[in-house]
Amino acid sequence: VGFGHVGKAFLGLVREKREWLKTHYSLELRLQALLVSAGGLFSESGITPRDFTEKAGPDLNLSSLWRPGLNVVSALGKTKPGIFVECTPSNIQTGEPGLTHIRDALKAGWHVVTANKGPLVVDLKGLRSLAGKNSLALKFSAAAAAALPTLDTALHSLAGAEILSIEGILNGTTNYVLTQMGEGTGYPEALREAQEKGIAEHDPRLDVEGWDTAAKTLIIGNSVLGLELALGDIKVEGITRIPPELPIRARQEGKAIKLLGRLGRSGGCWEAAVSPQLIERSHPLFGVNGTNKGISYTTDSMGTVTVTGGKSDPRGAAAAILKDIIHIFARVQ
Ligand code: HSE
């Protein structure tokens, strides 16, 4: 569901890796429905890329499989449950339309993989409980910094270690803008370039005012640390008020300004904040530049573990969706 940058990249990636998935995972993916707000394509035996690209171009409604008004509930009921992939734009205030889509899919017995942050920000606890009740997977790597394995690192690689604090560069758009500003590019131009890369949110204020980082910080805190943060619990400051000379001066002094999402304990309580920070060369996230991201977990028994890279782009988000599907397939096989 959703045929924007990420949805298109996901279908392209599945097409590209079709043979490879068969060889490496004995996994054959069949696309039975492709939905947008006005309707969708449906085929029991599987929609081929030709059905929506070569015949229809970018306009799905020109395809012979187009069914006007086809919605999530009716499409879910047409076929045996499989994996429902949610790629509609994130609305971090209401969670909609993704929240209703995901609830409907879980109620209908479908595993869910989502790239959409909104439903997780609004009701991760409720969605997890619904998935658990129905013994279904709910996976959301693509909503938690996508190609950067924030959740898998914490939940698998750090199993048994107590996480004491978390710091992350979780938004590629702002990291790109700050990197470019450090090299003398003006803020508007740098932001335009990030938008051209297809990584900025529909409303780029969500990136530059820090809300995308806050949403990811919340999702990571609530899923990895078991917190119950709401957006209102996070102190959020973006990059819009940074004077243009500041990133340049920081760079000249061998430092860098980064927009960090942080989770730490204060007086026994977890606190979350998003703000630009001046960091030194010795900081584990210092070398994370451009659209790359990074996350650093400080633990009691494994020291500080940092993962970097996983640049924001639609292909990386698509790859995170595919990874979650492969993990679900491995579990239910
Ligand atoms: N707008 C986000 C970013 C990508 O710039 O990292 C989607 O989470």
XYZ file of N, CA, C and O in Angstrom, residues 67-257:
764
model
N -8.570 -1.432 -10.377
C -9.937 -1.507 -9.856
C -10.199 -0.253 -9.037
O -9.695 -0.126 -7.917
N -10.987 0.666 -9.609
C -11.224 1.905 -8.876
C -11.925 1.594 -7.548
O -12.785 0.724 -7.482
N -11.529 2.285 -6.501
C -12.195 2.124 -5.202
C -11.747 0.892 -4.432
O -12.195 0.695 -3.303
N -10.867 0.071 -5.008
C -10.399 -1.106 -4.250
C -9.668 -0.598 -3.003
O -8.755 0.220 -3.101
N -10.118 -1.041 -1.837
C -9.462 -0.548 -0.622
C -8.793 -1.695 0.131
O -8.867 -2.855 -0.281
N -8.139 -1.330 1.236
C -7.330 -2.305 1.966
C -8.189 -3.473 2.439
O -7.844 -4.639 2.220
N -9.331 -3.174 3.071
C -10.140 -4.252 3.651
C -10.601 -5.218 2.567
O -10.497 -6.439 2.720
N -11.078 -4.675 1.442
C -11.568 -5.611 0.425
C -10.416 -6.376 -0.215
O -10.542 -7.572 -0.491
N -9.278 -5.731 -0.414
C -8.140 -6.450 -1.005
C -7.652 -7.552 -0.061
O -7.329 -8.660 -0.509
N -7.623 -7.266 1.257
C -7.148 -8.261 2.224
C -8.017 -9.512 2.225
O -7.533 -10.615 2.447
N -9.310 -9.305 1.971
C -10.233 -10.431 2.022
C -10.245 -11.273 0.758
O -10.865 -12.327 0.708
N -9.551 -10.808 -0.272
C -9.633 -11.499 -1.563
C -8.721 -12.697 -1.661
O -8.809 -13.470 -2.605
N -7.776 -12.791 -0.734
C -6.754 -13.817 -0.917
C -6.244 -14.334 0.427
O -6.532 -13.742 1.463
N -5.503 -15.425 0.393
C -4.952 -16.029 1.614
C -3.962 -15.041 2.259
O -3.173 -14.413 1.553
N -3.956 -14.905 3.602
C -3.056 -13.936 4.229
C -1.578 -14.171 3.912
O -1.135 -15.314 3.818
N -0.880 -13.084 3.749
C 0.561 -13.127 3.507
C 1.209 -11.989 4.274
O 0.966 -11.831 5.472
N 1.955 -11.172 3.568
C 2.598 -10.028 4.222
C 2.054 -8.740 3.631
O 2.007 -8.565 2.410
N 1.644 -7.863 4.527
C 1.085 -6.571 4.149
C 2.193 -5.526 4.323
O 2.774 -5.407 5.406
N 2.487 -4.784 3.260
C 3.580 -3.798 3.311
C 2.991 -2.388 3.249
O 2.332 -2.031 2.274
N 3.219 -1.610 4.292
C 2.636 -0.264 4.422
C 3.680 0.789 4.068
O 4.677 0.930 4.763
N 3.414 1.530 2.990
C 4.362 2.572 2.557
C 3.664 3.911 2.312
O 4.131 4.698 1.489
N 2.544 4.156 2.977
C 1.913 5.471 2.780
C 2.703 6.503 3.591
O 3.459 6.143 4.494
N 2.517 7.807 3.286
C 3.313 8.818 3.994
C 3.019 8.838 5.497
O 1.891 8.599 5.919
N 4.065 9.136 6.269
C 3.925 9.158 7.736
C 3.159 10.399 8.188
O 3.524 11.517 7.834
N 2.119 10.193 8.980
C 1.510 11.314 9.700
C 1.731 11.028 11.181
O 1.074 10.161 11.751
N 2.690 11.756 11.783
C 3.078 11.409 13.153
C 2.118 11.989 14.191
O 2.277 11.737 15.383
N 1.120 12.735 13.743
C 0.107 13.235 14.695
C -1.041 12.234 14.832
O -1.428 11.863 15.926
N -1.584 11.806 13.688
C -2.765 10.922 13.730
C -2.412 9.464 13.443
O -3.182 8.568 13.771
N -1.291 9.246 12.793
C -0.921 7.884 12.380
C -1.650 7.436 11.120
O -1.348 6.371 10.577
N -2.589 8.193 10.659
C -3.422 7.767 9.532
C -2.871 8.202 8.176
O -2.173 9.203 8.112
N -3.195 7.468 7.128
C -4.102 6.329 7.067
C -3.450 4.986 7.465
O -4.128 3.975 7.577
N -2.137 5.015 7.705
C -1.415 3.761 7.935
C -1.906 2.990 9.158
O -1.946 1.759 9.149
N -2.294 3.735 10.212
C -2.701 3.063 11.451
C -3.904 2.150 11.202
O -3.908 0.978 11.611
N -4.898 2.677 10.510
C -6.084 1.856 10.208
C -5.706 0.704 9.283
O -6.153 -0.426 9.479
N -4.869 0.985 8.289
C -4.434 -0.087 7.365
C -3.802 -1.239 8.152
O -4.106 -2.407 7.914
N -2.890 -0.889 9.070
C -2.148 -1.935 9.789
C -3.081 -2.698 10.725
O -3.024 -3.926 10.813
N -3.959 -1.972 11.397
C -4.935 -2.679 12.265
C -5.771 -3.647 11.442
O -5.983 -4.792 11.844
N -6.246 -3.170 10.286
C -7.085 -4.036 9.435
C -6.311 -5.268 8.990
O -6.843 -6.381 8.968
N -5.046 -5.063 8.624
C -4.243 -6.187 8.134
C -4.021 -7.211 9.244
O -4.155 -8.418 9.031
N -3.684 -6.739 10.445
C -3.439 -7.667 11.561
C -4.729 -8.405 11.928
O -4.710 -9.601 12.211
N -5.860 -7.682 11.891
C -7.139 -8.342 12.217
C -7.471 -9.410 11.184
O -8.116 -10.409 11.491
N -7.031 -9.181 9.944
C -7.334 -10.143 8.880
C -6.292 -11.267 8.801
O -6.333 -12.085 7.888
N -5.321 -11.271 9.731
C -4.369 -12.387 9.790
C -3.109 -12.200 8.956
O -2.395 -13.169 8.679
N -2.817 -10.972 8.571
C -1.617 -10.711 7.761
C -0.456 -10.257 8.637
O -0.634 -9.448 9.552
N 0.754 -10.759 8.342
C 1.957 -10.175 8.935
C 2.098 -8.763 8.356
O 1.652 -8.499 7.229
N 2.739 -7.880 9.110
C 2.876 -6.499 8.631
C 4.340 -6.063 8.652
O 5.054 -6.297 9.630
N 4.736 -5.431 7.556
C 6.026 -4.740 7.498
C 5.713 -3.300 7.114
O 5.032 -3.060 6.110
N 6.172 -2.359 7.921
C 5.838 -0.972 7.604
C 7.066 -0.080 7.538
O 8.004 -0.226 8.327
N 7.012 0.852 6.574
C 8.024 1.901 6.469
C 7.458 3.192 7.049
O 8.131 4.215 7.074
N 6.209 3.123 7.487
C 5.475 4.308 7.913
C 5.640 4.510 9.420
O 5.254 3.642 10.215
N 6.192 5.661 9.797
C 6.454 5.919 11.219
C 5.195 6.289 11.996
O 5.088 6.028 13.195
N 4.245 6.929 11.317
C 3.079 7.482 12.009
C 2.361 6.481 12.913
O 2.163 6.737 14.106
N 1.952 5.322 12.374
C 1.206 4.378 13.208
C 1.994 3.917 14.438
O 1.424 3.666 15.491
N 3.324 3.853 14.308
C 4.163 3.377 15.411
C 4.333 4.460 16.460
O 4.410 4.187 17.661
N 4.381 5.704 16.009
C 4.487 6.821 16.948
C 3.196 6.920 17.763
O 3.209 7.124 18.971
N 2.072 6.732 17.083
C 0.779 6.928 17.751
C 0.397 5.721 18.610
O -0.115 5.876 19.719
N 0.645 4.493 18.141
C 0.130 3.342 18.893
C 0.971 2.070 18.716
O 0.426 1.007 18.381
N 2.246 2.164 18.979
C 3.084 0.964 18.852
C 2.597 -0.135 19.802
O 2.512 -1.313 19.430
N 2.249 0.273 21.032
C 1.848 -0.715 22.031
C 0.595 -1.477 21.575
O 0.541 -2.710 21.628
N -0.400 -0.749 21.097
C -1.652 -1.376 20.663
C -1.420 -2.293 19.467
O -1.973 -3.397 19.404
N -0.591 -1.844 18.533
C -0.340 -2.654 17.333
C 0.428 -3.926 17.697
O 0.140 -5.000 17.183
N 1.379 -3.784 18.611
C 2.142 -4.973 19.036
C 1.238 -5.960 19.739
O 1.364 -7.168 19.556
N 0.335 -5.439 20.537
C -0.534 -6.357 21.262
C -1.487 -7.059 20.288
O -1.728 -8.268 20.404
N -1.971 -6.327 19.300
C -2.847 -6.941 18.290
C -2.090 -8.023 17.495
O -2.609 -9.116 17.256
N -0.849 -7.699 17.132
C -0.044 -8.681 16.400
C 0.211 -9.909 17.272
O 0.062 -11.047 16.819
N 0.553 -9.667 18.535
C 0.849 -10.767 19.451
C -0.360 -11.676 19.639
O -0.231 -12.903 19.616
N -1.530 -11.053 19.819
C -2.760 -11.823 20.025
C -3.025 -12.757 18.849
O -3.540 -13.851 18.991
N -2.684 -12.302 17.659
C -2.939 -13.094 16.451
C -1.713 -13.880 15.982
O -1.701 -14.395 14.863
N -0.667 -13.934 16.834
C 0.591 -14.613 16.494
C 1.149 -14.169 15.142
O 1.528 -14.996 14.304
N 1.166 -12.864 14.946
C 1.655 -12.319 13.671
C 2.879 -11.430 13.915
O 3.051 -10.894 15.010
N 3.686 -11.282 12.879
C 4.854 -10.409 12.990
C 4.460 -8.979 12.623
O 3.659 -8.759 11.712
N 5.032 -8.038 13.365
C 4.918 -6.617 13.019
C 6.342 -6.100 12.994
O 6.992 -6.037 14.039
N 6.841 -5.792 11.808
C 8.241 -5.379 11.712
C 8.338 -4.005 11.054
O 7.564 -3.689 10.148
N 9.335 -3.216 11.529
C 9.355 -1.816 11.090
C 10.762 -1.229 10.993
O 10.974 -0.067 11.322
N 11.708 -2.035 10.536
C 13.072 -1.520 10.358
C 13.097 -0.260 9.499
O 13.842 0.683 9.770
N 12.276 -0.267 8.440
C 12.309 0.864 7.505
C 11.817 2.159 8.144
O 12.091 3.247 7.646
N 11.078 2.048 9.257
C 10.575 3.248 9.940
C 11.540 3.719 11.026
O 11.316 4.740 11.659
N 12.588 2.946 11.271
C 13.520 3.285 12.350
C 14.924 3.452 11.778
O 15.866 2.775 12.175
N 15.021 4.332 10.785
C 16.276 4.706 10.123
C 16.678 3.739 9.009
O 17.814 3.741 8.540
N 15.735 2.893 8.582
C 15.831 2.116 7.333
C 17.089 1.269 7.213
O 17.268 0.327 7.963
N 17.972 1.612 6.278
C 19.130 0.747 6.024
C 20.101 0.709 7.204
O 20.934 -0.187 7.296
N 20.011 1.669 8.104
C 20.836 1.623 9.321
C 20.149 0.666 10.300
O 19.015 0.910 10.714
N 20.805 -0.430 10.690
C 20.097 -1.432 11.509
C 20.008 -1.056 12.987
O 20.627 -1.659 13.842
N 19.180 -0.063 13.271
C 19.057 0.418 14.658
C 18.422 -0.642 15.555
O 18.917 -0.918 16.646
N 17.319 -1.228 15.104
C 16.564 -2.159 15.960
C 17.247 -3.515 16.028
O 17.387 -4.092 17.099
N 17.664 -4.041 14.876
C 18.305 -5.363 14.870
C 19.561 -5.373 15.737
O 19.841 -6.337 16.439
N 20.324 -4.291 15.683
C 21.546 -4.218 16.493
C 21.185 -4.332 17.974
O 21.763 -5.131 18.713
N 20.214 -3.544 18.392
C 19.870 -3.528 19.820
C 19.204 -4.830 20.241
O 19.528 -5.395 21.282
N 18.289 -5.319 19.415
C 17.467 -6.456 19.851
C 18.175 -7.803 19.683
O 17.894 -8.731 20.423
N 19.089 -7.894 18.733
C 19.776 -9.170 18.503
C 21.237 -9.103 18.955
O 21.657 -9.845 19.819
N 21.985 -8.167 18.371
C 23.432 -8.158 18.638
C 23.746 -7.765 20.078
O 24.782 -8.155 20.603
N 22.901 -6.980 20.706
C 23.185 -6.548 22.085
C 22.358 -7.322 23.111
O 22.223 -6.891 24.255
N 21.793 -8.445 22.695
C 20.960 -9.219 23.627
C 21.744 -9.533 24.902
O 22.913 -9.920 24.846
N 21.130 -9.327 26.035
C 21.775 -9.622 27.311
C 22.524 -8.445 27.896
O 22.818 -8.420 29.091
N 22.855 -7.471 27.074
C 23.534 -6.276 27.597
C 22.464 -5.256 27.991
O 21.441 -5.144 27.319
N 22.743 -4.531 29.063
C 21.796 -3.466 29.438
C 22.195 -2.185 28.710
O 23.371 -1.780 28.755
N 21.241 -1.615 28.014
C 21.538 -0.374 27.294
C 21.392 0.791 28.270
O 20.346 0.956 28.910
N 22.476 1.573 28.391
C 22.474 2.664 29.366
C 22.101 3.992 28.720
O 21.496 4.854 29.352
N 22.483 4.153 27.465
C 22.088 5.375 26.754
C 22.215 5.151 25.246
O 22.894 4.213 24.803
N 21.522 5.999 24.497
C 21.512 5.868 23.028
C 21.661 7.272 22.426
O 21.034 8.228 22.903
N 22.496 7.360 21.399
C 22.603 8.620 20.646
C 22.565 8.275 19.175
O 23.236 7.316 18.763
N 21.828 9.022 18.384
C 21.799 8.693 16.967
C 21.683 9.899 16.053
O 21.059 10.914 16.401
N 22.308 9.770 14.882
C 22.016 10.674 13.765
C 21.021 9.877 12.937
O 21.394 8.903 12.273
N 19.771 10.242 13.010
C 18.719 9.372 12.492
C 18.019 9.946 11.269
O 17.106 9.314 10.726
N 18.437 11.141 10.855
C 17.763 11.784 9.717
C 18.786 12.183 8.665
O 19.669 13.008 8.921
N 18.658 11.582 7.484
C 19.622 11.837 6.415
C 19.522 13.243 5.847
O 20.535 13.832 5.467
N 18.305 13.770 5.799
C 18.121 15.107 5.215
C 18.907 16.150 6.007
O 19.694 16.921 5.442
N 18.712 16.180 7.318
C 19.395 17.205 8.117
C 20.899 16.949 8.167
O 21.688 17.893 8.199
N 21.298 15.675 8.166
C 22.734 15.416 8.199
C 23.390 15.876 6.895
O 24.484 16.416 6.898
N 22.642 15.694 5.795
C 23.148 16.174 4.506
C 23.254 17.704 4.518
O 24.266 18.280 4.128
N 22.187 18.352 4.996
C 22.176 19.827 5.010
C 23.322 20.352 5.883
O 24.068 21.247 5.478
N 23.506 19.775 7.060
C 24.572 20.253 7.959
C 25.957 19.995 7.370
O 26.854 20.828 7.486
N 26.116 18.840 6.714
C 27.414 18.534 6.086
C 27.713 19.556 4.992
O 28.814 20.114 4.910
N 26.696 19.821 4.152
C 26.893 20.768 3.056
C 27.143 22.188 3.582
O 27.959 22.915 3.046
N 26.406 22.558 4.630
C 26.607 23.900 5.213
C 28.033 24.041 5.734
O 28.649 25.102 5.621
N 28.583 22.957 6.289
C 29.969 22.987 6.780
C 30.947 23.262 5.651
O 32.034 23.781 5.858
N 30.532 22.902 4.428
C 31.419 23.128 3.274
C 31.074 24.422 2.550
O 31.546 24.682 1.450
N 30.164 25.213 3.131
C 29.881 26.540 2.585
C 28.629 26.646 1.742
O 28.309 27.722 1.240
N 27.882 25.543 1.529
C 26.631 25.628 0.760
C 25.562 26.284 1.631
O 25.514 26.046 2.837
N 24.719 27.103 1.002
C 23.645 27.758 1.761
C 22.578 26.745 2.174
O 22.377 25.720 1.511
N 21.866 27.058 3.245
C 20.835 26.153 3.770
C 19.755 25.824 2.733
O 19.441 24.647 2.518
N 19.167 26.846 2.031
C 18.083 26.512 1.096
C 18.552 25.587 -0.016
O 17.848 24.662 -0.414
N 19.770 25.836 -0.518
C 20.283 25.019 -1.614
C 20.531 23.580 -1.143
O 20.175 22.612 -1.825
N 21.112 23.456 0.045
C 21.400 22.116 0.579
C 20.099 21.349 0.797
O 19.998 20.158 0.481
N 19.068 22.040 1.281
C 17.788 21.366 1.515
C 17.162 20.948 0.180
O 16.625 19.841 0.054
N 17.267 21.809 -0.803
C 16.724 21.464 -2.131
C 17.415 20.203 -2.670
O 16.779 19.305 -3.206
N 18.726 20.135 -2.493
C 19.459 18.948 -2.964
C 18.966 17.685 -2.243
O 18.791 16.642 -2.857
N 18.734 17.807 -0.948
C 18.248 16.640 -0.190
C 16.869 16.231 -0.701
O 16.574 15.039 -0.834
N 16.039 17.215 -1.025
C 14.703 16.896 -1.553
C 14.808 16.197 -2.898
O 14.067 15.258 -3.180
N 15.774 16.646 -3.708
C 15.949 16.022 -5.026
C 16.376 14.558 -4.910
O 16.152 13.762 -5.806
N 16.989 14.210 -3.811
C 17.412 12.816 -3.605
C 16.240 11.935 -3.183
O 16.395 10.734 -3.008
N 15.078 12.543 -2.962
C 13.876 11.768 -2.617
C 13.875 11.279 -1.180
O 13.165 10.345 -0.833
N 14.667 11.929 -0.312
C 14.728 11.441 1.080
C 13.996 12.342 2.059
O 13.653 11.907 3.152
N 13.783 13.605 1.678
C 13.087 14.505 2.610
C 11.629 14.056 2.739
O 11.083 13.408 1.842
N 11.023 14.367 3.869
C 9.609 14.048 4.062
C 8.776 14.895 3.087
O 9.249 15.921 2.585
N 7.512 14.486 2.850
C 6.614 15.281 2.007
C 6.638 16.742 2.452
O 6.688 17.653 1.650
N 6.557 16.944 3.751
C 6.696 18.281 4.325
C 8.075 18.327 4.988
O 8.270 17.794 6.076
N 9.058 18.979 4.320
C 10.439 18.904 4.823
C 10.628 19.573 6.182
O 11.674 19.406 6.821
N 9.609 20.323 6.649
C 9.733 20.889 7.998
C 9.866 19.773 9.036
O 10.466 19.940 10.083
N 9.279 18.610 8.714
C 9.384 17.480 9.644
C 10.839 17.046 9.820
O 11.247 16.630 10.895
N 11.619 17.173 8.764
C 13.046 16.862 8.864
C 13.769 17.974 9.620
O 14.377 17.725 10.654
N 13.670 19.197 9.082
C 14.542 20.269 9.589
C 14.132 20.769 10.972
O 14.949 21.315 11.716
N 12.892 20.586 11.349
C 12.478 20.995 12.706
C 12.673 19.855 13.720
O 12.292 19.982 14.877
N 13.211 18.739 13.262
C 13.600 17.679 14.198
C 12.547 16.610 14.453
O 12.787 15.656 15.198
N 11.371 16.718 13.829
C 10.280 15.780 14.167
C 10.501 14.371 13.631
O 10.087 13.390 14.252
N 11.162 14.267 12.490
C 11.458 12.929 11.971
C 12.451 12.215 12.909
O 12.276 11.041 13.227
N 13.449 12.961 13.365
C 14.395 12.378 14.329
C 13.668 12.006 15.622
O 13.917 10.950 16.215
N 12.748 12.870 16.046
C 12.007 12.587 17.286
C 11.165 11.320 17.127
O 11.109 10.476 18.029
N 10.526 11.177 15.966
C 9.692 9.989 15.740
C 10.539 8.724 15.799
O 10.161 7.727 16.424
N 11.712 8.766 15.169
C 12.583 7.574 15.176
C 13.138 7.320 16.579
O 13.265 6.170 16.999
N 13.470 8.383 17.297
C 13.967 8.228 18.675
C 12.885 7.562 19.524
O 13.153 6.655 20.321
N 11.650 8.009 19.323
C 10.519 7.418 20.065
C 10.356 5.931 19.718
O 10.218 5.082 20.603
N 10.381 5.630 18.429
C 10.176 4.230 18.006
C 11.289 3.343 18.574
O 11.032 2.248 19.079
N 12.520 3.839 18.530
C 13.652 3.057 19.064
C 13.506 2.913 20.578
O 13.625 1.809 21.126
N 13.213 4.001 21.269
C 13.068 3.943 22.734
C 11.942 3.012 23.146
O 12.090 2.198 24.060
N 10.823 3.095 22.458
C 9.669 2.281 22.866
C 9.836 0.811 22.498
O 9.351 -0.057 23.220
N 10.534 0.538 21.399
C 10.655 -0.875 21.045
C 11.889 -1.526 21.678
O 11.819 -2.662 22.111
N 12.983 -0.788 21.786
C 14.216 -1.397 22.316
C 14.265 -1.330 23.847
O 14.681 -2.274 24.503
N 13.827 -0.199 24.394
C 13.923 -0.028 25.850
C 12.594 -0.319 26.550
O 12.519 -0.283 27.774
N 11.555 -0.560 25.772
C 10.240 -0.829 26.367
C 9.629 0.397 27.021
O 8.817 0.286 27.948
N 9.987 1.592 26.535
C 9.411 2.818 27.109
C 8.018 3.044 26.535
O 7.582 2.329 25.622
N 7.333 4.025 27.067
C 6.023 4.380 26.503
C 6.009 5.875 26.212
O 5.133 6.616 26.654
N 6.993 6.307 25.449
C 7.106 7.733 25.143
C 6.025 8.165 24.172
O 5.672 7.415 23.254
N 5.528 9.378 24.370
C 4.697 10.027 23.358
C 5.539 11.170 22.790
O 6.518 11.585 23.422
N 5.156 11.660 21.622
C 5.962 12.727 21.003
C 6.128 13.925 21.939
O 7.180 14.541 21.996
N 5.064 14.225 22.682
C 5.074 15.367 23.599
C 6.083 15.217 24.737
O 6.408 16.195 25.413
N 6.577 14.006 24.968
C 7.566 13.789 26.036
C 8.974 14.155 25.571
O 9.913 14.129 26.367
N 9.133 14.402 24.266
C 10.486 14.621 23.723
C 10.716 16.112 23.492
O 9.902 16.778 22.844
N 11.825 16.604 24.035
C 12.182 18.004 23.794
C 12.822 18.066 22.406
O 13.837 17.404 22.166
N 12.226 18.825 21.497
C 12.673 18.780 20.101
C 13.153 20.155 19.616
O 12.416 21.140 19.677
N 14.388 20.179 19.141
C 14.914 21.387 18.501
C 15.552 20.952 17.190
O 16.313 19.976 17.169
N 15.224 21.647 16.104
C 15.754 21.253 14.798
C 16.978 22.066 14.413
O 17.694 22.582 15.273
N 17.180 22.177 13.100
C 18.406 22.847 12.615
C 18.104 24.207 11.987
O 18.994 24.834 11.433
N 16.851 24.649 12.067
C 16.464 25.851 11.309
C 17.069 27.134 11.875
O 17.138 28.141 11.183
N 17.473 27.090 13.142
C 17.991 28.340 13.721
C 19.515 28.361 13.829
O 20.091 29.210 14.489
N 20.151 27.419 13.155
C 21.627 27.386 13.210
C 22.185 28.459 12.259
O 21.908 28.428 11.060
N 22.951 29.425 12.771
C 23.522 30.444 11.879
C 24.445 29.786 10.854
O 25.177 28.852 11.209
N 24.426 30.250 9.580
C 25.191 29.582 8.522
C 26.682 29.486 8.816
O 27.350 28.558 8.372
N 27.217 30.433 9.585
C 28.671 30.404 9.819
C 29.077 29.332 10.841
O 30.233 28.933 10.916
N 28.102 28.834 11.612
C 28.440 27.903 12.707
C 28.995 26.557 12.219
O 30.045 26.107 12.679
N 28.307 25.888 11.250
C 28.881 24.615 10.754
C 30.247 24.817 10.100
O 31.122 23.952 10.191
N 30.448 25.978 9.449
C 31.743 26.247 8.801
C 32.828 26.381 9.869
O 33.900 25.777 9.786
N 32.510 27.171 10.919
C 33.496 27.374 11.984
C 33.804 26.044 12.685
O 34.951 25.722 12.978
N 32.750 25.257 12.931
C 32.952 23.957 13.597
C 33.926 23.114 12.775
O 34.865 22.510 13.303
N 33.718 23.101 11.469
C 34.567 22.281 10.590
C 36.023 22.771 10.640
O 36.955 21.978 10.713
N 36.176 24.118 10.599
C 37.544 24.668 10.645
C 38.253 24.288 11.948
O 39.460 24.118 11.994
N 37.471 24.134 13.024
C 38.064 23.799 14.329
C 38.167 22.284 14.538
O 38.440 21.819 15.643
N 37.861 21.501 13.493
C 37.962 20.040 13.609
C 36.798 19.436 14.379
O 36.900 18.346 14.941
N 35.675 20.163 14.430
C 34.481 19.657 15.119
C 33.345 19.557 14.096
O 33.539 19.834 12.915
N 32.161 19.166 14.566
C 31.015 19.100 13.640
C 29.724 19.338 14.404
O 29.637 19.023 15.602
N 28.752 19.911 13.692
C 27.426 20.051 14.302
C 26.541 18.942 13.735
O 26.446 18.773 12.521
